[in-house]
mmCIF file of C-alpha atoms in Angstrom:
data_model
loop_
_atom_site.group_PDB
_atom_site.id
_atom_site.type_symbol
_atom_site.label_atom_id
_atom_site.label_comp_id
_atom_site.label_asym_id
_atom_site.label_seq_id
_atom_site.Cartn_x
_atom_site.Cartn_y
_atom_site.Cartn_z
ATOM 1 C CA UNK A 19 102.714 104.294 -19.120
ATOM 2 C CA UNK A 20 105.186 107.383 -19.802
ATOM 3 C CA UNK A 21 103.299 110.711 -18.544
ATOM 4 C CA UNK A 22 103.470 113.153 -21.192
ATOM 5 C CA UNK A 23 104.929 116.424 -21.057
ATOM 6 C CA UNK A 24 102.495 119.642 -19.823
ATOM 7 C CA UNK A 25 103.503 123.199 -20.578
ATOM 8 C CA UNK A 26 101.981 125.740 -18.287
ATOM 9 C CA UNK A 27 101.840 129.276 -19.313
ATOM 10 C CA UNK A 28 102.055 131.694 -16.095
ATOM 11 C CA UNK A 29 101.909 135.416 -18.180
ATOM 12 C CA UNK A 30 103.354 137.892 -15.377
ATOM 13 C CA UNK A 31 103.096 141.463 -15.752
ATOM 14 C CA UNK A 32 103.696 143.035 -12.309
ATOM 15 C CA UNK A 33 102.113 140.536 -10.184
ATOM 16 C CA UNK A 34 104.584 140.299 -7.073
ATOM 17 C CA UNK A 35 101.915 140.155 -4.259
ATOM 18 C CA UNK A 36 100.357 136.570 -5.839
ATOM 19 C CA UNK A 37 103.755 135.479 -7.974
ATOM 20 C CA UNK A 38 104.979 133.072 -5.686
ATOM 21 C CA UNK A 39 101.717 131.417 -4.255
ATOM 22 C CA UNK A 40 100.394 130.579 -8.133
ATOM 23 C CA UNK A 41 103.872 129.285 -9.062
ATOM 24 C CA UNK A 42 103.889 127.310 -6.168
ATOM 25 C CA UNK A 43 100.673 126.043 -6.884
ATOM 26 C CA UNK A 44 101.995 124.707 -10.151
ATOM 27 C CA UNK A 45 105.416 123.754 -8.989
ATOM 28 C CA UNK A 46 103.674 121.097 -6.100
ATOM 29 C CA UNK A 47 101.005 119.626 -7.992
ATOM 30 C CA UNK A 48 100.897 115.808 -7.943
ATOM 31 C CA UNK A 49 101.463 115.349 -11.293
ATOM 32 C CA UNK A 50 105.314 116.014 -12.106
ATOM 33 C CA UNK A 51 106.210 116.177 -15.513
ATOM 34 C CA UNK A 52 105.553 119.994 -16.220
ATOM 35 C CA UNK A 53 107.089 122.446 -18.556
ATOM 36 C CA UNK A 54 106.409 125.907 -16.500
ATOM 37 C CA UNK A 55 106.944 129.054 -18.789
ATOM 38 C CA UNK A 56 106.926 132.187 -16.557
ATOM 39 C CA UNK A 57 106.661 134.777 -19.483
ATOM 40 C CA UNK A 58 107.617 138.237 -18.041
ATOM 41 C CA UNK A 59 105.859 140.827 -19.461
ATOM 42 C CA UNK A 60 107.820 144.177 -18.847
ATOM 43 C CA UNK A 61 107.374 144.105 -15.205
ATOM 44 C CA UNK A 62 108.671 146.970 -13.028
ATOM 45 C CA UNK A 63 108.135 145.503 -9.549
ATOM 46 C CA UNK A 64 109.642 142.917 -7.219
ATOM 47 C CA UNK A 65 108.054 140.073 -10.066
ATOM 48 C CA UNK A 66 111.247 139.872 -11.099
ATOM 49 C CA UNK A 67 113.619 139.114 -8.074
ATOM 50 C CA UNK A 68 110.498 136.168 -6.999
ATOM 51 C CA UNK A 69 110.620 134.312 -10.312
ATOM 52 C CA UNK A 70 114.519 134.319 -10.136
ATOM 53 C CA UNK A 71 114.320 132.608 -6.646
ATOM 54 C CA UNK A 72 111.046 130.701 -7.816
ATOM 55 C CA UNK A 73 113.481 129.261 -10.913
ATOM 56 C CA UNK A 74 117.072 128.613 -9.159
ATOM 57 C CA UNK A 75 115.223 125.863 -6.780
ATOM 58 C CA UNK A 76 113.023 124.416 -9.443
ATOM 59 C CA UNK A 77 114.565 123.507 -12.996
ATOM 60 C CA UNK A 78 111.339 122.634 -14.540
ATOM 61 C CA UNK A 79 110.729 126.308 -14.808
ATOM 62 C CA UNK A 80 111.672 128.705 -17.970
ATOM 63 C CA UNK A 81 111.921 132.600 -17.434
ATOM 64 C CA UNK A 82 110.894 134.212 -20.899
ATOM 65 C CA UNK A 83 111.319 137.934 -20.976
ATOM 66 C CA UNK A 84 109.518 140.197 -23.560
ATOM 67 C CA UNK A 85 111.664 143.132 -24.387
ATOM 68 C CA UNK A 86 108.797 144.942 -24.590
ATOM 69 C CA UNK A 87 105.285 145.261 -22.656
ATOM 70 C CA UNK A 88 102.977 143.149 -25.475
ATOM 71 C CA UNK A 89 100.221 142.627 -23.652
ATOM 72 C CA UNK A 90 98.413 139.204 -22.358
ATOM 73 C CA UNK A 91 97.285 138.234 -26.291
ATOM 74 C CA UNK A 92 100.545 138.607 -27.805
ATOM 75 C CA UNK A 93 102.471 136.983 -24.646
ATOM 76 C CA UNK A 94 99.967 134.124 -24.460
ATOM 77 C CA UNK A 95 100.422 133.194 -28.203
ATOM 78 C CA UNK A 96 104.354 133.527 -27.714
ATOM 79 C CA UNK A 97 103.868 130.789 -24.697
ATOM 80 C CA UNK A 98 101.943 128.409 -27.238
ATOM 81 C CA UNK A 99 104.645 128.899 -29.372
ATOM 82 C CA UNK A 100 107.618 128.381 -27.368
ATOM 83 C CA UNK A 101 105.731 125.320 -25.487
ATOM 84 C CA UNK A 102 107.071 121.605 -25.522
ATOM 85 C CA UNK A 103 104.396 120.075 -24.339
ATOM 86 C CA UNK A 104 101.909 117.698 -25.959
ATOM 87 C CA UNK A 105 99.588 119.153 -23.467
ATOM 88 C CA UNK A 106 99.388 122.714 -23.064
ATOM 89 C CA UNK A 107 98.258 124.843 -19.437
ATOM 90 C CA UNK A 108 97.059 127.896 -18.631
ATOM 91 C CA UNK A 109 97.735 129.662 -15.066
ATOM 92 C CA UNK A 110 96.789 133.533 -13.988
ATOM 93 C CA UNK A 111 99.764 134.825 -12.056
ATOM 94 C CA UNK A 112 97.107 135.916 -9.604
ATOM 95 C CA UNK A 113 95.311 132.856 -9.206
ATOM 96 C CA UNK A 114 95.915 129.616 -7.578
ATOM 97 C CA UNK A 115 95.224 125.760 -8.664
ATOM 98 C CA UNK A 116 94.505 122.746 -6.406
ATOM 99 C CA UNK A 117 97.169 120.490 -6.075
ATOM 100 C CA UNK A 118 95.931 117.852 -7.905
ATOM 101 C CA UNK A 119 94.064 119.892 -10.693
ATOM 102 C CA UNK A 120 96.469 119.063 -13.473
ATOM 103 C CA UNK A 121 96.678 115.334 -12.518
ATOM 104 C CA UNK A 122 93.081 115.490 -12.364
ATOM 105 C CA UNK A 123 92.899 117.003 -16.033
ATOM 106 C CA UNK A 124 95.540 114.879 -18.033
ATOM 107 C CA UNK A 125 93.607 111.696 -16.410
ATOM 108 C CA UNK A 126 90.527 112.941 -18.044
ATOM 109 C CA UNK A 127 92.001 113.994 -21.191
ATOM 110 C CA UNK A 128 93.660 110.647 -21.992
ATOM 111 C CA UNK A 129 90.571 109.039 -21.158
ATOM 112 C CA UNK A 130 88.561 110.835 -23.559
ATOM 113 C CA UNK A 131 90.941 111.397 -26.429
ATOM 114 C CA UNK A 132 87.933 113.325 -28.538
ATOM 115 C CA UNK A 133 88.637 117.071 -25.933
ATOM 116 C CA UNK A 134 90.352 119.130 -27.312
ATOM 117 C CA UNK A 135 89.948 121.671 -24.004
ATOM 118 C CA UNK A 136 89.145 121.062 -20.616
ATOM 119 C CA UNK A 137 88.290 123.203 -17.856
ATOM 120 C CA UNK A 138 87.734 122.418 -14.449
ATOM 121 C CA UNK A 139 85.207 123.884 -11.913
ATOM 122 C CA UNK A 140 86.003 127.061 -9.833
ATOM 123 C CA UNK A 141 85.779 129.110 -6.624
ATOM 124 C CA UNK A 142 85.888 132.968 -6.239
ATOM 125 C CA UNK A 143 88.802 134.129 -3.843
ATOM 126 C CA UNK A 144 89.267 137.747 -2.774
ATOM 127 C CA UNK A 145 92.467 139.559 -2.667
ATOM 128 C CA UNK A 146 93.479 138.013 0.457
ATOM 129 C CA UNK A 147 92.523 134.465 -0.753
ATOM 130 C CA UNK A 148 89.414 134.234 1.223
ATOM 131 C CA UNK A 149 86.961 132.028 -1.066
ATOM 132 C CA UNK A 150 83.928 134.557 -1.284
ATOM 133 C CA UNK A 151 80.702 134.131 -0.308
ATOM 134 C CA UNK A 152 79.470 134.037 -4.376
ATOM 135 C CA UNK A 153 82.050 131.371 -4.490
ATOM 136 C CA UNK A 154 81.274 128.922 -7.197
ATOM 137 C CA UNK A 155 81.824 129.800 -11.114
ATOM 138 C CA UNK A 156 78.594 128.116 -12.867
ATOM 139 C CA UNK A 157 80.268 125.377 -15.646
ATOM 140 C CA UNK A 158 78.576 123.039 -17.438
ATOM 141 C CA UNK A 159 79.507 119.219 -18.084
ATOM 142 C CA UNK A 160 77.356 117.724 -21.404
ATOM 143 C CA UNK A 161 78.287 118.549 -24.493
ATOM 144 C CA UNK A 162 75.157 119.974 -25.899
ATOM 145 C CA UNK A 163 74.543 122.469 -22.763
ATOM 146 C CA UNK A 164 78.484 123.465 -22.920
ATOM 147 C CA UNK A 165 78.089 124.250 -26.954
ATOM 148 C CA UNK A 166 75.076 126.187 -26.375
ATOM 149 C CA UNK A 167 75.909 128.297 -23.488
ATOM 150 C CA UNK A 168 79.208 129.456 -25.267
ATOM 151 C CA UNK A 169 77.294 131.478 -27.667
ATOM 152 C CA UNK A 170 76.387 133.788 -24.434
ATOM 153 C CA UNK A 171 78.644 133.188 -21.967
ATOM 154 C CA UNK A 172 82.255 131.929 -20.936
ATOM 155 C CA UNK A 173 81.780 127.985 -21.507
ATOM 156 C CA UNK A 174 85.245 127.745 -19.207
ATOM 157 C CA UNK A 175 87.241 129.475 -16.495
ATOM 158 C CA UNK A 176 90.133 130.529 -18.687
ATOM 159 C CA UNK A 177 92.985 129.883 -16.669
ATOM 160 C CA UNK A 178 91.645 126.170 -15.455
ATOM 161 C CA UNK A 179 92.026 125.065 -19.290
ATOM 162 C CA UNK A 180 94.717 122.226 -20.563
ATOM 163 C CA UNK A 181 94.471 121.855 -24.280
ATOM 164 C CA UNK A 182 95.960 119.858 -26.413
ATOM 165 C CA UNK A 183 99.480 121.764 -27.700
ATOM 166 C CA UNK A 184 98.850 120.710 -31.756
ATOM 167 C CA UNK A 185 95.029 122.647 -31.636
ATOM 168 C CA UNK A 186 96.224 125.260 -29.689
ATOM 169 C CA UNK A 187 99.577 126.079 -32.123
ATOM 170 C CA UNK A 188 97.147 125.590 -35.135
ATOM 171 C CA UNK A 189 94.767 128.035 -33.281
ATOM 172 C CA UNK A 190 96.191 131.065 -31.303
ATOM 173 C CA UNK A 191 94.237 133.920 -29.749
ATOM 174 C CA UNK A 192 93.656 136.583 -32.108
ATOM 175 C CA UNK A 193 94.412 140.029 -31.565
ATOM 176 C CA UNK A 194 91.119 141.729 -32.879
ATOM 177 C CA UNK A 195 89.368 140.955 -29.494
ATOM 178 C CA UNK A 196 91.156 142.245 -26.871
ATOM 179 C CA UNK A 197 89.692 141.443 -23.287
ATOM 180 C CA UNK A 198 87.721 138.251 -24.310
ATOM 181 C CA UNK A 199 90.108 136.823 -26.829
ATOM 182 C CA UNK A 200 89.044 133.238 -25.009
ATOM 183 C CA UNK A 201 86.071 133.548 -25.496
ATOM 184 C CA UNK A 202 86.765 134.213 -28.986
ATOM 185 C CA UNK A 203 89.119 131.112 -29.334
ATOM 186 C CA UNK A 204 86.360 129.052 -27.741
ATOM 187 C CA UNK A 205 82.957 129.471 -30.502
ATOM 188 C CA UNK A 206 86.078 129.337 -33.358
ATOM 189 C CA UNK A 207 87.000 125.759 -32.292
ATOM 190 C CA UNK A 208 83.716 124.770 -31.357
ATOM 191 C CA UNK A 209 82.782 125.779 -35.103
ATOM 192 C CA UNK A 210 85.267 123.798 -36.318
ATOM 193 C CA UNK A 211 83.948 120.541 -34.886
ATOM 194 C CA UNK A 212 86.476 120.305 -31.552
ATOM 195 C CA UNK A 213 85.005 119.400 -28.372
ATOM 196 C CA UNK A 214 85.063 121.264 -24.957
ATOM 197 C CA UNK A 215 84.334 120.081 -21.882
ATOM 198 C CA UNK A 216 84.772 120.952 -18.105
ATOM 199 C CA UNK A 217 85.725 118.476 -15.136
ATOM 200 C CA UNK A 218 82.421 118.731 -12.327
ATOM 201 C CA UNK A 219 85.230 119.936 -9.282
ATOM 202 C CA UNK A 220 86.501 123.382 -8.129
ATOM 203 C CA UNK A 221 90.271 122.423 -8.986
ATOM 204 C CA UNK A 222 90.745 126.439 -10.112
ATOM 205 C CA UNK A 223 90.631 129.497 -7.229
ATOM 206 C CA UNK A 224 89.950 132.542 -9.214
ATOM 207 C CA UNK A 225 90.947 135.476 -7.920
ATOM 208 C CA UNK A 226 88.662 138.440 -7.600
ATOM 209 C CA UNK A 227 91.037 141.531 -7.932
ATOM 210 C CA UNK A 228 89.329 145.294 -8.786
ATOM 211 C CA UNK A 229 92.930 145.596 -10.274
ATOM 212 C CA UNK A 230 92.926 143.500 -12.903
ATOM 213 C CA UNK A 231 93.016 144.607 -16.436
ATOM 214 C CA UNK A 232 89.804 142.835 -16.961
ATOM 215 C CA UNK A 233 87.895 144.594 -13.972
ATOM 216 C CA UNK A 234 89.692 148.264 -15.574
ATOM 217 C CA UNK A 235 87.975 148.097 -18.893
ATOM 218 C CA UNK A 236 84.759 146.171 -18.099
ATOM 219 C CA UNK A 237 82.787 148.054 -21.325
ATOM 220 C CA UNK A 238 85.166 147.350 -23.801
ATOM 221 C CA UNK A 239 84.967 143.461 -22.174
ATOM 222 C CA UNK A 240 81.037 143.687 -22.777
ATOM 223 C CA UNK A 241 81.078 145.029 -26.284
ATOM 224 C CA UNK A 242 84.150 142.407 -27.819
ATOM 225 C CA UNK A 243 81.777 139.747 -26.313
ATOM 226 C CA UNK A 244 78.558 140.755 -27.926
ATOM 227 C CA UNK A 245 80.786 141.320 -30.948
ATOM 228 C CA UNK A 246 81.560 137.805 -30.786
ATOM 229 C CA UNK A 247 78.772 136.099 -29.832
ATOM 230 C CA UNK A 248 76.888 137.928 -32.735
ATOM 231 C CA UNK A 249 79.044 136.616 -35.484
ATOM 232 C CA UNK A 250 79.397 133.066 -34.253
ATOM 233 C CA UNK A 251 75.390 133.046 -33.475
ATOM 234 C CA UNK A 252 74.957 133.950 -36.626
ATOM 235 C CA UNK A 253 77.289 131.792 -38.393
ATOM 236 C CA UNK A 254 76.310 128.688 -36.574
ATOM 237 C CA UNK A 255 72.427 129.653 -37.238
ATOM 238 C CA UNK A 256 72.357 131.104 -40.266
ATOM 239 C CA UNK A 257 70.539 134.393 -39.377
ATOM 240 C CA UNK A 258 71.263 137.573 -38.999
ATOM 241 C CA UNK A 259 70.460 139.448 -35.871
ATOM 242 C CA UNK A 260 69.761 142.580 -34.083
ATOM 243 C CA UNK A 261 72.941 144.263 -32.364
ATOM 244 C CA UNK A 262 71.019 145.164 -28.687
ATOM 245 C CA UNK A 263 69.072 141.883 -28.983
ATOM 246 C CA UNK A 264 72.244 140.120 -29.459
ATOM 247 C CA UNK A 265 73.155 142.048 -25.582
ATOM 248 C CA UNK A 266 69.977 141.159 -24.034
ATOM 249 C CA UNK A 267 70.260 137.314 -24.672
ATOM 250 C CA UNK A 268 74.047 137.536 -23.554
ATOM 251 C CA UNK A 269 72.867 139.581 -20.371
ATOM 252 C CA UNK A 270 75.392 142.290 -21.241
ATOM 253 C CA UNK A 271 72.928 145.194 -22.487
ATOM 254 C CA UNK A 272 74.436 148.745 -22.446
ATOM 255 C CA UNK A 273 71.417 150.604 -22.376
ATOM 256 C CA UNK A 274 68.077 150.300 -20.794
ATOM 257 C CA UNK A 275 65.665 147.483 -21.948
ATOM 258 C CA UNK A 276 62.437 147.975 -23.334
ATOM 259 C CA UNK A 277 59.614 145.668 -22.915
ATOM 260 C CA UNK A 278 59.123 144.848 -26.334
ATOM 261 C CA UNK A 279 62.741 144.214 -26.670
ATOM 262 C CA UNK A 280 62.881 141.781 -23.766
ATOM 263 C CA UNK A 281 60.193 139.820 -25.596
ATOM 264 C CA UNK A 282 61.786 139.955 -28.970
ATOM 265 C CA UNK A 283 64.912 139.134 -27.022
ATOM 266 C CA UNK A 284 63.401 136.126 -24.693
ATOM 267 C CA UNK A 285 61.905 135.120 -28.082
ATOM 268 C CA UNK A 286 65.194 134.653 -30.157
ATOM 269 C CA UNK A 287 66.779 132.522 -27.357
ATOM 270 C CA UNK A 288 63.845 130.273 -27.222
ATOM 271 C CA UNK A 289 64.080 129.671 -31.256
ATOM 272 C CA UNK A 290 68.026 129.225 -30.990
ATOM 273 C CA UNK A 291 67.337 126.895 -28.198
ATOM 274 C CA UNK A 292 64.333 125.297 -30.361
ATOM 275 C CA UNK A 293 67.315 124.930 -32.942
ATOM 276 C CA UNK A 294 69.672 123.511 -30.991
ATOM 277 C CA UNK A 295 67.521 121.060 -28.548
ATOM 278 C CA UNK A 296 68.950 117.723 -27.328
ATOM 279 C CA UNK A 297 67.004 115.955 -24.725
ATOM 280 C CA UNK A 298 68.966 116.716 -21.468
ATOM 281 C CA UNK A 299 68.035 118.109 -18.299
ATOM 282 C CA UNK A 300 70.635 120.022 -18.038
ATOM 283 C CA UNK A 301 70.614 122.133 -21.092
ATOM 284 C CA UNK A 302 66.916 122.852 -20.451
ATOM 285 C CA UNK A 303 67.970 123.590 -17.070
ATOM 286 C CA UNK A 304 70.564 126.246 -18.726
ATOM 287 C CA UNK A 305 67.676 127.399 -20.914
ATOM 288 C CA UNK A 306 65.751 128.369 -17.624
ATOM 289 C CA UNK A 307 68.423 130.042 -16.065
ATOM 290 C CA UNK A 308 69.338 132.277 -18.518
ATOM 291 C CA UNK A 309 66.285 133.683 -19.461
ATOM 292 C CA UNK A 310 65.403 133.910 -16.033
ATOM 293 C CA UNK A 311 69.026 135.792 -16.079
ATOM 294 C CA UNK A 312 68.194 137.640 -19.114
ATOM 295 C CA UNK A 313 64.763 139.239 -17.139
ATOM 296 C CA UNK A 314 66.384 140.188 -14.403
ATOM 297 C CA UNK A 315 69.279 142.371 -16.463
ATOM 298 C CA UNK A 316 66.569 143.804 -18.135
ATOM 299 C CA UNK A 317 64.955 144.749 -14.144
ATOM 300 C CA UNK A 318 68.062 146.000 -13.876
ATOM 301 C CA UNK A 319 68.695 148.033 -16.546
ATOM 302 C CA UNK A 320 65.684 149.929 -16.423
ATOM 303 C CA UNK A 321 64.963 153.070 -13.838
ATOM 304 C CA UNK A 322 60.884 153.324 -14.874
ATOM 305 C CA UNK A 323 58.752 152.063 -12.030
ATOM 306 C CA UNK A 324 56.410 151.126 -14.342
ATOM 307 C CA UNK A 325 58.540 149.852 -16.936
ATOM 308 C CA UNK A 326 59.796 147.647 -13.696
ATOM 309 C CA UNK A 327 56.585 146.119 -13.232
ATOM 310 C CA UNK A 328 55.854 145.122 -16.702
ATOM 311 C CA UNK A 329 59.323 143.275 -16.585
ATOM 312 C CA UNK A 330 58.982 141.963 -13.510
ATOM 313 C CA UNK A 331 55.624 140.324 -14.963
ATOM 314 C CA UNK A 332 57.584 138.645 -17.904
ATOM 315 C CA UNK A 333 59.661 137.182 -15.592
ATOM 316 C CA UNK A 334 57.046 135.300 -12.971
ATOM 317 C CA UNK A 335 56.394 132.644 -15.118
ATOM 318 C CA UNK A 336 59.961 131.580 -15.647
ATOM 319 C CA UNK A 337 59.826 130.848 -11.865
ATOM 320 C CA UNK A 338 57.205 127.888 -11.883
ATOM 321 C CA UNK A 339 59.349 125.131 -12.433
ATOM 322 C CA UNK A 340 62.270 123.306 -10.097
ATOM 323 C CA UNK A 341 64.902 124.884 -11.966
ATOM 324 C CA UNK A 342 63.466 128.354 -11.923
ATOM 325 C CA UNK A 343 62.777 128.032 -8.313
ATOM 326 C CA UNK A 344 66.412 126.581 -7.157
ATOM 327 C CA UNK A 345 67.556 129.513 -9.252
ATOM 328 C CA UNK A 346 65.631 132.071 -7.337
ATOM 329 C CA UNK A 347 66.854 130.586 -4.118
ATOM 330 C CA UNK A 348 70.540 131.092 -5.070
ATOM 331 C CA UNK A 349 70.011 134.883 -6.158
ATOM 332 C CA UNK A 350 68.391 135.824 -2.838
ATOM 333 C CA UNK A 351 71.212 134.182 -1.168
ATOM 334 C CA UNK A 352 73.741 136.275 -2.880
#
């Protein structure tokens, strides 16, 4: 059976110190027939010179220069445009895939012709590669727990993703939410009936760097996700809903937490979840979590010993089950 084609879309915008190991990454994997589009995006260090060398001993890769610095949206949606592939990749210029990830991926894709994205599992490295100790990025593998969760948080690591090429061209990021225009792209395909879905094994090393544009503008990330999650909640549920509620349930709140609004809060998720119910043990395990999650932001959040306790008190319960417990036990490790 011919292999088909897979584009993968390395954005580079000054990323000399990592360049060369995530391109090599890509250029050794196990599965061969790749279309690699390094896209530079007005780079003024050594990137360059190392994608020059990185292209003259392997002719499967394209160097695309933007004349000017667009940013990752703009240079992301000029990949899916310029891409050949039936399948289409994503790879951070900082990060680093296992060997076999993409081989890994297309096997599961043309097994299960209804995913439209996959993701893969992943581990946290540092800047020096070293997986870290909070190493393990939480996915999720049935359906109904992956629809569910995207409402609140990333359903997959970004750059782990191979989609098919026709839904991504007929669906590109959009430039109205800058920092978690995934994300975005995510809830708007789920709403239009494609499927998601992650692969159970850490085939993705994502790389923890305080540099990143990400880590530099960490509010604006927050608010563009509660922004999002807001109008898909409320599209997909047909209610309307309370901006800080809307934080507390995606445990990204921006101000302190209230009692009552950690009820109201811890109330709304358990409706949404009544809504959305499918008998699974691991989307009631998810339910757990999160509000177990969602209690301890609002601990966080909140200076007032005595405000503290009260908290603290809506959270016990959430701990008397197996899932609550096993949750507990991983915190305290961290």
């Amino acid at each position: 059976m011919n292999k088909p084609l897979v584009s993968v879309i390395i954005p580079c915008y000054n990323a000399e110190l990592y360049l060369e190991e995530a391109v090599f990454s890509i250029t050794n994997q196990t599965y061969k027939n790749l279309e690699i589009l390094v896209i530079d995006d007005g780079c003024s260090d050594n990137s360059p010179k190392i994608y020059k060398n990185l292209s003259e001993k392997d002719s499967r890769i394209r160097i695309i220069k933007n004349e000017l610095h667009i940013g990752l949206i703009n240079t992301l949606n000029k990949g899916i445009d310029l891409a050949s592939g039936e399948f289409i990749a994503r790879m951070d210029a900082d990060d680093i895939s296992a060997l076999n990830r993409i081989e890994k991926q297309i096997s599961f894709l043309l097994k299960n012709k209804s995913i439209a994205v996959l993701g893969t599992g992943a581990r946290v490295i540092d800047v020096n590669g070293k997986i870290s100790k909070d190493s393990i990025i939480q996915t999720y593998l049935k359906s109904e727990t992956l629809e569910f969760a995207s409402y609140f948080s990333q359903p997959l690591v970004h750059g782990s993703v191979i989609a098919k090429g026709s839904v991504l061209k007929q669906n590109k990021y959009n430039l109205e939410y800058k920092f978690s225009e995934d994300f975005e792209l995510w809830l708007r395909l789920l709403a239009q009936g494609y499927k998601l879905s992650n692969i159970p094994e850490s085939l993705y090393y994502y790389r923890k760097n305080p540099e990143s544009v990400s880590n530099q503008n960490t509010i604006q990330q927050v608010k563009t996700h509660n922004k999002i999650s807001k109008i898909y909640l409320e599209k997909k549920y047909k209610i309307e809903l309370n901006d800080s509620l809307v934080e507390i349930i995606n445990n990204r709140p921006l101000s302190p937490i209230s009692v009552n609004k950690l009820k109201n809060a811890l109330t709304i998720f358990k409706n949404l979840y009544t809504k959305h119910y499918r008998n699974s043990l691991e989307l009631k395990t998810y339910k757990t979590r999160q509000s177990i999650d969602i209690c301890i932001q609002a601990i966080k959040s909140n200076s007032h010993k005595v405000i503290k306790l009260r908290l603290i008190a809506i959270l016990f319960p959430y701990l008397f089950s197996r899932a609550g417990i096993q949750f507990l036990i991983e915190k305290l490790k961290k």
